mmCIF file of C-alpha atoms in Angstrom:
data_model
loop_
_atom_site.group_PDB
_atom_site.id
_atom_site.type_symbol
_atom_site.label_atom_id
_atom_site.label_comp_id
_atom_site.label_asym_id
_atom_site.label_seq_id
_atom_site.Cartn_x
_atom_site.Cartn_y
_atom_site.Cartn_z
ATOM 1 C CA UNK A 29 0.208 -0.331 -0.031
ATOM 2 C CA UNK A 30 1.128 3.307 -0.783
ATOM 3 C CA UNK A 31 2.661 5.329 1.771
ATOM 4 C CA UNK A 32 -0.090 8.517 2.217
ATOM 5 C CA UNK A 33 -2.311 7.551 0.320
ATOM 6 C CA UNK A 34 -5.123 10.646 1.542
ATOM 7 C CA UNK A 35 -1.968 13.205 0.778
ATOM 8 C CA UNK A 36 -1.237 11.676 -2.629
ATOM 9 C CA UNK A 37 -4.699 11.734 -3.749
ATOM 10 C CA UNK A 38 -4.785 15.541 -2.158
ATOM 11 C CA UNK A 39 -1.757 16.434 -4.537
ATOM 12 C CA UNK A 40 -3.107 14.224 -7.613
ATOM 13 C CA UNK A 41 -6.570 16.800 -7.367
ATOM 14 C CA UNK A 42 -4.221 19.662 -7.610
ATOM 15 C CA UNK A 43 -2.720 18.802 -10.604
ATOM 16 C CA UNK A 44 -5.916 18.059 -11.891
ATOM 17 C CA UNK A 45 -7.259 20.952 -11.428
ATOM 18 C CA UNK A 46 -3.989 22.736 -12.943
ATOM 19 C CA UNK A 47 -3.856 20.827 -15.621
ATOM 20 C CA UNK A 48 -7.624 21.150 -16.453
ATOM 21 C CA UNK A 49 -8.229 17.485 -16.224
ATOM 22 C CA UNK A 50 -10.787 18.658 -13.344
ATOM 23 C CA UNK A 51 -12.877 21.449 -14.063
ATOM 24 C CA UNK A 52 -12.463 24.486 -11.188
ATOM 25 C CA UNK A 53 -13.520 28.295 -11.030
ATOM 26 C CA UNK A 54 -10.397 30.517 -11.359
ATOM 27 C CA UNK A 55 -9.800 30.475 -7.627
ATOM 28 C CA UNK A 56 -9.722 26.894 -7.013
ATOM 29 C CA UNK A 57 -7.026 26.422 -9.723
ATOM 30 C CA UNK A 58 -5.048 29.573 -7.935
ATOM 31 C CA UNK A 59 -5.480 27.573 -4.509
ATOM 32 C CA UNK A 60 -4.334 24.779 -6.016
ATOM 33 C CA UNK A 61 -1.268 26.266 -8.118
ATOM 34 C CA UNK A 62 -0.627 27.652 -4.801
ATOM 35 C CA UNK A 63 0.171 25.062 -2.922
ATOM 36 C CA UNK A 64 2.168 23.288 -5.938
ATOM 37 C CA UNK A 65 4.377 26.063 -6.215
ATOM 38 C CA UNK A 66 5.040 26.321 -2.490
ATOM 39 C CA UNK A 67 5.980 22.610 -2.774
ATOM 40 C CA UNK A 68 9.035 23.508 -4.708
ATOM 41 C CA UNK A 69 9.821 26.721 -3.057
ATOM 42 C CA UNK A 70 9.568 24.442 0.029
ATOM 43 C CA UNK A 71 12.833 22.988 -1.101
ATOM 44 C CA UNK A 72 14.764 25.983 -1.057
ATOM 45 C CA UNK A 73 16.902 26.592 2.359
ATOM 46 C CA UNK A 74 15.623 30.104 2.847
ATOM 47 C CA UNK A 75 11.909 29.007 2.572
ATOM 48 C CA UNK A 76 10.276 29.686 5.637
ATOM 49 C CA UNK A 77 7.754 26.615 5.375
ATOM 50 C CA UNK A 78 7.735 23.202 4.622
ATOM 51 C CA UNK A 79 5.055 20.363 3.821
ATOM 52 C CA UNK A 80 4.582 17.648 6.765
ATOM 53 C CA UNK A 81 2.983 14.756 4.859
ATOM 54 C CA UNK A 82 2.409 12.557 7.964
ATOM 55 C CA UNK A 83 0.795 15.508 9.883
ATOM 56 C CA UNK A 84 -1.692 16.106 6.942
ATOM 57 C CA UNK A 85 -2.368 12.088 6.408
ATOM 58 C CA UNK A 86 -2.751 11.807 10.115
ATOM 59 C CA UNK A 87 -5.568 14.625 10.039
ATOM 60 C CA UNK A 88 -7.247 12.807 7.097
ATOM 61 C CA UNK A 89 -7.102 9.660 8.577
ATOM 62 C CA UNK A 90 -8.678 11.044 11.601
ATOM 63 C CA UNK A 91 -11.907 12.513 10.062
ATOM 64 C CA UNK A 92 -12.442 9.767 7.975
ATOM 65 C CA UNK A 93 -13.008 7.321 11.330
ATOM 66 C CA UNK A 94 -15.919 9.370 12.208
ATOM 67 C CA UNK A 95 -19.474 8.637 10.783
ATOM 68 C CA UNK A 96 -22.177 10.074 9.083
ATOM 69 C CA UNK A 97 -24.921 11.390 11.204
ATOM 70 C CA UNK A 98 -28.061 11.828 8.827
ATOM 71 C CA UNK A 99 -29.520 10.881 5.547
ATOM 72 C CA UNK A 100 -28.869 7.555 3.715
ATOM 73 C CA UNK A 101 -25.524 6.957 5.877
ATOM 74 C CA UNK A 102 -27.015 6.730 8.778
ATOM 75 C CA UNK A 103 -29.408 3.567 8.369
ATOM 76 C CA UNK A 104 -25.982 1.710 7.789
ATOM 77 C CA UNK A 105 -23.825 -0.193 10.087
ATOM 78 C CA UNK A 106 -21.266 1.785 12.008
ATOM 79 C CA UNK A 107 -18.207 0.419 9.781
ATOM 80 C CA UNK A 108 -19.989 1.254 6.836
ATOM 81 C CA UNK A 109 -21.373 4.757 7.548
ATOM 82 C CA UNK A 110 -17.724 6.230 8.173
ATOM 83 C CA UNK A 111 -16.768 9.661 6.412
ATOM 84 C CA UNK A 112 -15.131 9.154 3.029
ATOM 85 C CA UNK A 113 -12.838 12.835 2.140
ATOM 86 C CA UNK A 114 -13.522 13.396 -1.472
ATOM 87 C CA UNK A 115 -10.467 14.800 -3.282
ATOM 88 C CA UNK A 116 -11.249 18.275 -2.873
ATOM 89 C CA UNK A 117 -12.004 17.591 0.864
ATOM 90 C CA UNK A 118 -8.432 15.636 1.212
ATOM 91 C CA UNK A 119 -6.748 18.649 -0.656
ATOM 92 C CA UNK A 120 -8.179 21.416 2.146
ATOM 93 C CA UNK A 121 -7.350 19.319 4.728
ATOM 94 C CA UNK A 122 -4.094 18.384 3.707
ATOM 95 C CA UNK A 123 -3.105 21.800 2.792
ATOM 96 C CA UNK A 124 -4.523 22.966 6.310
ATOM 97 C CA UNK A 125 -2.920 20.865 8.718
ATOM 98 C CA UNK A 126 0.047 19.675 6.450
ATOM 99 C CA UNK A 127 1.908 22.996 6.137
ATOM 100 C CA UNK A 128 4.159 23.622 9.012
ATOM 101 C CA UNK A 129 6.921 26.402 9.920
ATOM 102 C CA UNK A 130 10.444 25.012 9.672
ATOM 103 C CA UNK A 131 12.117 27.363 12.252
ATOM 104 C CA UNK A 132 9.548 25.199 15.091
ATOM 105 C CA UNK A 133 7.121 22.711 13.473
ATOM 106 C CA UNK A 134 3.980 24.589 14.341
ATOM 107 C CA UNK A 135 0.961 24.828 11.705
ATOM 108 C CA UNK A 136 1.197 27.650 9.031
ATOM 109 C CA UNK A 137 -2.109 28.229 8.415
ATOM 110 C CA UNK A 138 -4.035 30.541 11.241
ATOM 111 C CA UNK A 139 -7.088 30.863 9.234
ATOM 112 C CA UNK A 140 -8.701 28.820 6.536
ATOM 113 C CA UNK A 141 -11.564 29.598 4.626
ATOM 114 C CA UNK A 142 -14.291 27.137 2.802
ATOM 115 C CA UNK A 143 -16.676 28.579 0.706
ATOM 116 C CA UNK A 144 -18.832 25.572 -0.752
ATOM 117 C CA UNK A 145 -22.527 25.762 -1.809
ATOM 118 C CA UNK A 146 -25.349 24.229 0.357
ATOM 119 C CA UNK A 147 -25.754 20.369 0.736
ATOM 120 C CA UNK A 148 -21.720 19.959 -0.235
ATOM 121 C CA UNK A 149 -20.894 18.632 3.132
ATOM 122 C CA UNK A 150 -20.127 21.993 4.725
ATOM 123 C CA UNK A 151 -21.407 21.008 8.194
ATOM 124 C CA UNK A 152 -19.840 17.254 8.743
ATOM 125 C CA UNK A 153 -16.502 19.089 7.764
ATOM 126 C CA UNK A 154 -17.037 21.645 10.239
ATOM 127 C CA UNK A 155 -17.652 18.971 12.815
ATOM 128 C CA UNK A 156 -15.179 16.787 12.246
ATOM 129 C CA UNK A 157 -12.589 19.732 12.676
ATOM 130 C CA UNK A 158 -13.830 20.761 15.690
ATOM 131 C CA UNK A 159 -13.447 17.563 17.014
ATOM 132 C CA UNK A 160 -10.338 16.700 15.690
ATOM 133 C CA UNK A 161 -9.003 19.986 17.151
ATOM 134 C CA UNK A 162 -10.709 19.197 20.545
ATOM 135 C CA UNK A 163 -9.289 16.019 21.031
ATOM 136 C CA UNK A 164 -6.685 14.715 18.887
ATOM 137 C CA UNK A 165 -4.365 17.911 17.970
ATOM 138 C CA UNK A 166 -2.319 17.215 21.373
ATOM 139 C CA UNK A 167 -2.950 21.294 22.755
ATOM 140 C CA UNK A 168 -4.182 20.765 26.490
ATOM 141 C CA UNK A 169 -6.891 22.776 27.468
ATOM 142 C CA UNK A 170 -8.131 23.160 24.092
ATOM 143 C CA UNK A 171 -10.784 25.451 24.004
ATOM 144 C CA UNK A 172 -13.152 24.997 20.283
ATOM 145 C CA UNK A 173 -16.262 27.128 19.735
ATOM 146 C CA UNK A 174 -18.729 26.969 17.107
ATOM 147 C CA UNK A 175 -19.854 30.391 16.540
ATOM 148 C CA UNK A 176 -23.203 31.467 14.786
ATOM 149 C CA UNK A 177 -25.694 34.515 14.813
ATOM 150 C CA UNK A 178 -28.433 32.280 16.455
ATOM 151 C CA UNK A 179 -28.736 29.020 18.226
ATOM 152 C CA UNK A 180 -30.438 26.862 15.598
ATOM 153 C CA UNK A 181 -27.050 28.117 13.369
ATOM 154 C CA UNK A 182 -24.387 27.140 16.006
ATOM 155 C CA UNK A 183 -25.889 23.702 16.467
ATOM 156 C CA UNK A 184 -25.446 22.959 12.905
ATOM 157 C CA UNK A 185 -22.290 22.084 13.393
ATOM 158 C CA UNK A 186 -21.975 21.626 17.255
ATOM 159 C CA UNK A 187 -25.226 18.632 17.219
ATOM 160 C CA UNK A 188 -23.142 16.362 14.246
ATOM 161 C CA UNK A 189 -20.135 16.670 16.556
ATOM 162 C CA UNK A 190 -22.239 15.787 19.514
ATOM 163 C CA UNK A 191 -24.025 12.767 17.705
ATOM 164 C CA UNK A 192 -20.391 11.436 15.807
ATOM 165 C CA UNK A 193 -19.168 11.268 19.446
ATOM 166 C CA UNK A 194 -21.756 9.780 20.736
ATOM 167 C CA UNK A 195 -21.484 7.247 18.394
ATOM 168 C CA UNK A 196 -18.011 6.020 19.320
ATOM 169 C CA UNK A 197 -17.075 4.785 22.573
ATOM 170 C CA UNK A 198 -13.344 3.731 21.631
ATOM 171 C CA UNK A 199 -13.049 7.659 20.912
ATOM 172 C CA UNK A 200 -14.733 8.918 24.115
ATOM 173 C CA UNK A 201 -12.409 6.295 26.271
ATOM 174 C CA UNK A 202 -9.310 7.397 24.363
ATOM 175 C CA UNK A 203 -9.166 10.989 24.926
ATOM 176 C CA UNK A 204 -11.382 10.956 28.134
ATOM 177 C CA UNK A 205 -14.226 12.518 26.480
ATOM 178 C CA UNK A 206 -17.652 13.867 28.117
ATOM 179 C CA UNK A 207 -20.593 14.327 26.494
ATOM 180 C CA UNK A 208 -22.894 16.987 28.008
ATOM 181 C CA UNK A 209 -26.125 18.610 27.275
ATOM 182 C CA UNK A 210 -24.864 21.981 25.496
ATOM 183 C CA UNK A 211 -20.879 20.997 25.742
ATOM 184 C CA UNK A 212 -18.108 18.677 25.792
ATOM 185 C CA UNK A 213 -15.795 18.380 27.934
ATOM 186 C CA UNK A 214 -12.305 16.288 28.355
ATOM 187 C CA UNK A 215 -10.026 15.435 31.421
ATOM 188 C CA UNK A 216 -7.382 17.842 30.585
ATOM 189 C CA UNK A 217 -10.075 21.000 31.065
ATOM 190 C CA UNK A 218 -10.470 21.132 27.049
ATOM 191 C CA UNK A 219 -14.069 21.991 26.057
ATOM 192 C CA UNK A 220 -16.047 22.081 22.926
ATOM 193 C CA UNK A 221 -19.277 23.974 22.668
ATOM 194 C CA UNK A 222 -21.289 26.355 20.394
ATOM 195 C CA UNK A 223 -21.200 30.193 21.063
ATOM 196 C CA UNK A 224 -24.601 32.469 19.883
ATOM 197 C CA UNK A 225 -23.926 36.538 18.847
ATOM 198 C CA UNK A 226 -21.157 38.631 20.442
ATOM 199 C CA UNK A 227 -19.279 36.047 22.484
ATOM 200 C CA UNK A 228 -17.678 37.903 26.033
ATOM 201 C CA UNK A 229 -14.278 38.077 26.453
ATOM 202 C CA UNK A 230 -11.875 35.811 28.486
ATOM 203 C CA UNK A 231 -12.045 32.659 25.810
ATOM 204 C CA UNK A 232 -8.863 31.352 24.512
ATOM 205 C CA UNK A 233 -9.949 29.479 21.166
ATOM 206 C CA UNK A 234 -7.665 26.826 19.956
ATOM 207 C CA UNK A 235 -10.320 26.681 17.205
ATOM 208 C CA UNK A 236 -12.887 29.145 16.172
ATOM 209 C CA UNK A 237 -15.491 27.954 13.291
ATOM 210 C CA UNK A 238 -17.340 30.597 11.754
ATOM 211 C CA UNK A 239 -20.121 28.934 10.330
ATOM 212 C CA UNK A 240 -22.474 30.854 7.256
ATOM 213 C CA UNK A 241 -20.437 33.786 8.015
ATOM 214 C CA UNK A 242 -22.592 35.714 5.625
ATOM 215 C CA UNK A 243 -25.510 35.397 7.962
ATOM 216 C CA UNK A 244 -23.256 37.883 10.227
ATOM 217 C CA UNK A 245 -24.702 41.346 10.339
ATOM 218 C CA UNK A 246 -20.668 42.555 12.288
ATOM 219 C CA UNK A 247 -17.660 41.155 12.233
ATOM 220 C CA UNK A 248 -17.674 41.016 16.162
ATOM 221 C CA UNK A 249 -17.807 36.840 16.501
ATOM 222 C CA UNK A 250 -14.915 36.811 14.186
ATOM 223 C CA UNK A 251 -12.712 39.716 15.820
ATOM 224 C CA UNK A 252 -13.124 38.651 19.850
ATOM 225 C CA UNK A 253 -12.714 34.643 18.660
ATOM 226 C CA UNK A 254 -9.259 35.792 16.837
ATOM 227 C CA UNK A 255 -8.211 38.231 19.256
ATOM 228 C CA UNK A 256 -8.823 35.285 21.806
ATOM 229 C CA UNK A 257 -6.356 33.254 19.886
ATOM 230 C CA UNK A 258 -2.917 35.233 20.954
ATOM 231 C CA UNK A 259 -2.214 32.516 23.669
ATOM 232 C CA UNK A 260 -2.045 30.006 21.503
ATOM 233 C CA UNK A 261 0.467 28.544 19.460
ATOM 234 C CA UNK A 262 -1.078 27.040 16.719
ATOM 235 C CA UNK A 263 -4.602 28.270 16.754
ATOM 236 C CA UNK A 264 -7.214 28.094 14.067
ATOM 237 C CA UNK A 265 -10.011 30.512 12.675
ATOM 238 C CA UNK A 266 -11.989 28.406 10.587
ATOM 239 C CA UNK A 267 -14.675 30.470 8.321
ATOM 240 C CA UNK A 268 -17.048 27.920 6.299
ATOM 241 C CA UNK A 269 -20.004 29.465 4.662
ATOM 242 C CA UNK A 270 -22.504 29.641 1.513
ATOM 243 C CA UNK A 271 -22.423 32.816 -0.498
ATOM 244 C CA UNK A 272 -24.347 35.730 0.703
ATOM 245 C CA UNK A 273 -26.422 38.440 -1.034
ATOM 246 C CA UNK A 274 -24.911 41.457 1.354
ATOM 247 C CA UNK A 275 -22.188 43.371 -0.267
ATOM 248 C CA UNK A 276 -21.346 45.543 3.332
ATOM 249 C CA UNK A 277 -21.370 42.611 5.332
ATOM 250 C CA UNK A 278 -17.995 41.008 7.007
ATOM 251 C CA UNK A 279 -18.529 37.925 4.985
ATOM 252 C CA UNK A 280 -17.969 39.591 2.080
ATOM 253 C CA UNK A 281 -14.960 41.628 3.182
ATOM 254 C CA UNK A 282 -13.216 38.923 4.229
ATOM 255 C CA UNK A 283 -14.203 36.800 0.772
ATOM 256 C CA UNK A 284 -12.785 39.839 -1.010
ATOM 257 C CA UNK A 285 -9.867 39.155 1.132
ATOM 258 C CA UNK A 286 -9.203 35.497 0.132
ATOM 259 C CA UNK A 287 -10.007 36.143 -3.344
ATOM 260 C CA UNK A 288 -6.792 39.190 -3.043
ATOM 261 C CA UNK A 289 -5.055 36.386 -1.349
ATOM 262 C CA UNK A 290 -5.485 33.840 -3.707
ATOM 263 C CA UNK A 291 -4.480 36.600 -7.140
ATOM 264 C CA UNK A 292 -1.037 37.320 -5.053
ATOM 265 C CA UNK A 293 -2.608 40.954 -4.985
ATOM 266 C CA UNK A 294 -2.345 40.889 -1.160
ATOM 267 C CA UNK A 295 -0.188 37.795 -0.555
ATOM 268 C CA UNK A 296 -0.989 36.491 3.296
ATOM 269 C CA UNK A 297 1.155 33.524 3.964
ATOM 270 C CA UNK A 298 -0.833 32.338 7.268
ATOM 271 C CA UNK A 299 -4.526 32.438 5.243
ATOM 272 C CA UNK A 300 -5.474 29.018 3.537
ATOM 273 C CA UNK A 301 -8.984 29.750 0.949
ATOM 274 C CA UNK A 302 -11.114 27.537 -0.901
ATOM 275 C CA UNK A 303 -13.724 28.872 -3.157
ATOM 276 C CA UNK A 304 -16.051 27.316 -5.389
ATOM 277 C CA UNK A 305 -18.257 29.351 -7.252
ATOM 278 C CA UNK A 306 -18.562 29.692 -11.367
ATOM 279 C CA UNK A 307 -16.279 32.247 -13.226
ATOM 280 C CA UNK A 308 -17.705 35.382 -14.388
ATOM 281 C CA UNK A 309 -17.996 34.448 -18.008
ATOM 282 C CA UNK A 310 -20.015 31.054 -17.001
ATOM 283 C CA UNK A 311 -23.580 30.659 -18.287
ATOM 284 C CA UNK A 312 -25.347 30.485 -14.982
ATOM 285 C CA UNK A 313 -28.220 28.313 -16.624
ATOM 286 C CA UNK A 314 -25.778 25.699 -18.470
ATOM 287 C CA UNK A 315 -25.877 22.298 -16.291
ATOM 288 C CA UNK A 316 -22.213 22.079 -16.529
ATOM 289 C CA UNK A 317 -21.783 25.182 -14.176
ATOM 290 C CA UNK A 318 -23.296 23.173 -11.624
ATOM 291 C CA UNK A 319 -20.912 20.706 -11.372
ATOM 292 C CA UNK A 320 -17.771 23.832 -11.285
ATOM 293 C CA UNK A 321 -19.707 25.163 -8.328
ATOM 294 C CA UNK A 322 -20.715 21.934 -6.697
ATOM 295 C CA UNK A 323 -17.586 19.993 -5.726
ATOM 296 C CA UNK A 324 -19.687 17.197 -4.097
ATOM 297 C CA UNK A 325 -22.149 16.718 -7.160
ATOM 298 C CA UNK A 326 -23.586 13.652 -7.110
ATOM 299 C CA UNK A 327 -22.082 12.348 -3.864
ATOM 300 C CA UNK A 328 -24.188 14.293 -0.811
ATOM 301 C CA UNK A 329 -25.870 16.841 -3.687
ATOM 302 C CA UNK A 330 -27.893 15.335 -6.274
ATOM 303 C CA UNK A 331 -28.001 15.974 -9.928
ATOM 304 C CA UNK A 332 -32.027 15.837 -10.064
ATOM 305 C CA UNK A 333 -32.382 18.236 -6.824
ATOM 306 C CA UNK A 334 -29.535 20.715 -8.134
ATOM 307 C CA UNK A 335 -31.327 20.413 -11.829
ATOM 308 C CA UNK A 336 -34.412 20.880 -10.703
ATOM 309 C CA UNK A 337 -33.287 24.410 -8.516
ATOM 310 C CA UNK A 338 -31.496 25.299 -11.804
#
């Protein structure tokens, strides 16, 4: 069996996107090209980052030990409802968790953004990342928060995370996890819980998950979480969202920041972004555009549904 199969699949996805074998919008092409370019740069002594394939593989393997919590998969036996990360998801996680600083081995990316249409497995990815950073990232006293504008939205991430952990007694036993009514705890003081609205000061997030950022009227939650991460060595701000319609909102500003980073107009070595959409000259009524914008086309978002919406 090949070593690091998940990382190999992630790198293949990047190469396939850049070569045109996988059709993707320009933002995804730019993210893939950046990764491939950085792999070449990492061979240079003065380049400050390197790709740790073992760390990337570990995160991908962990996430794929977790089970689905709804839909057709929920009816299957536990060993058959494990999450299978698609190549684009492997690429996202390999980059986020695999790139580290040469000087100390700490993670390179402190902010990660995933913009993807609805029904493309967004919430389950957020829940899995939260569990990983809460339990398996070797961070004593880790604090993981999933924040949203309403309690219902915050629980869109936290409820699947609780359901996943509840199905896995070996996971709870290995990491000493206690599932409570509104949060999860570990014996070392780690906590994973939802946050609604504008959080107070005092928290020290190891990971802050901002779900559906386009629904936020202000950047207060994002800013409070980010400033609270100052005491963590390798924190992560994870923004996972669909697109919105408010051009003056904080999500649009963050989207624009990601776009400028990907284009090279405003480089940011600690920001990773993957944006799935269509290009400006694409026909929105062409079914081919559906495939470009929906990376889980035919997997978790089905052709008949999309065509009906179209």
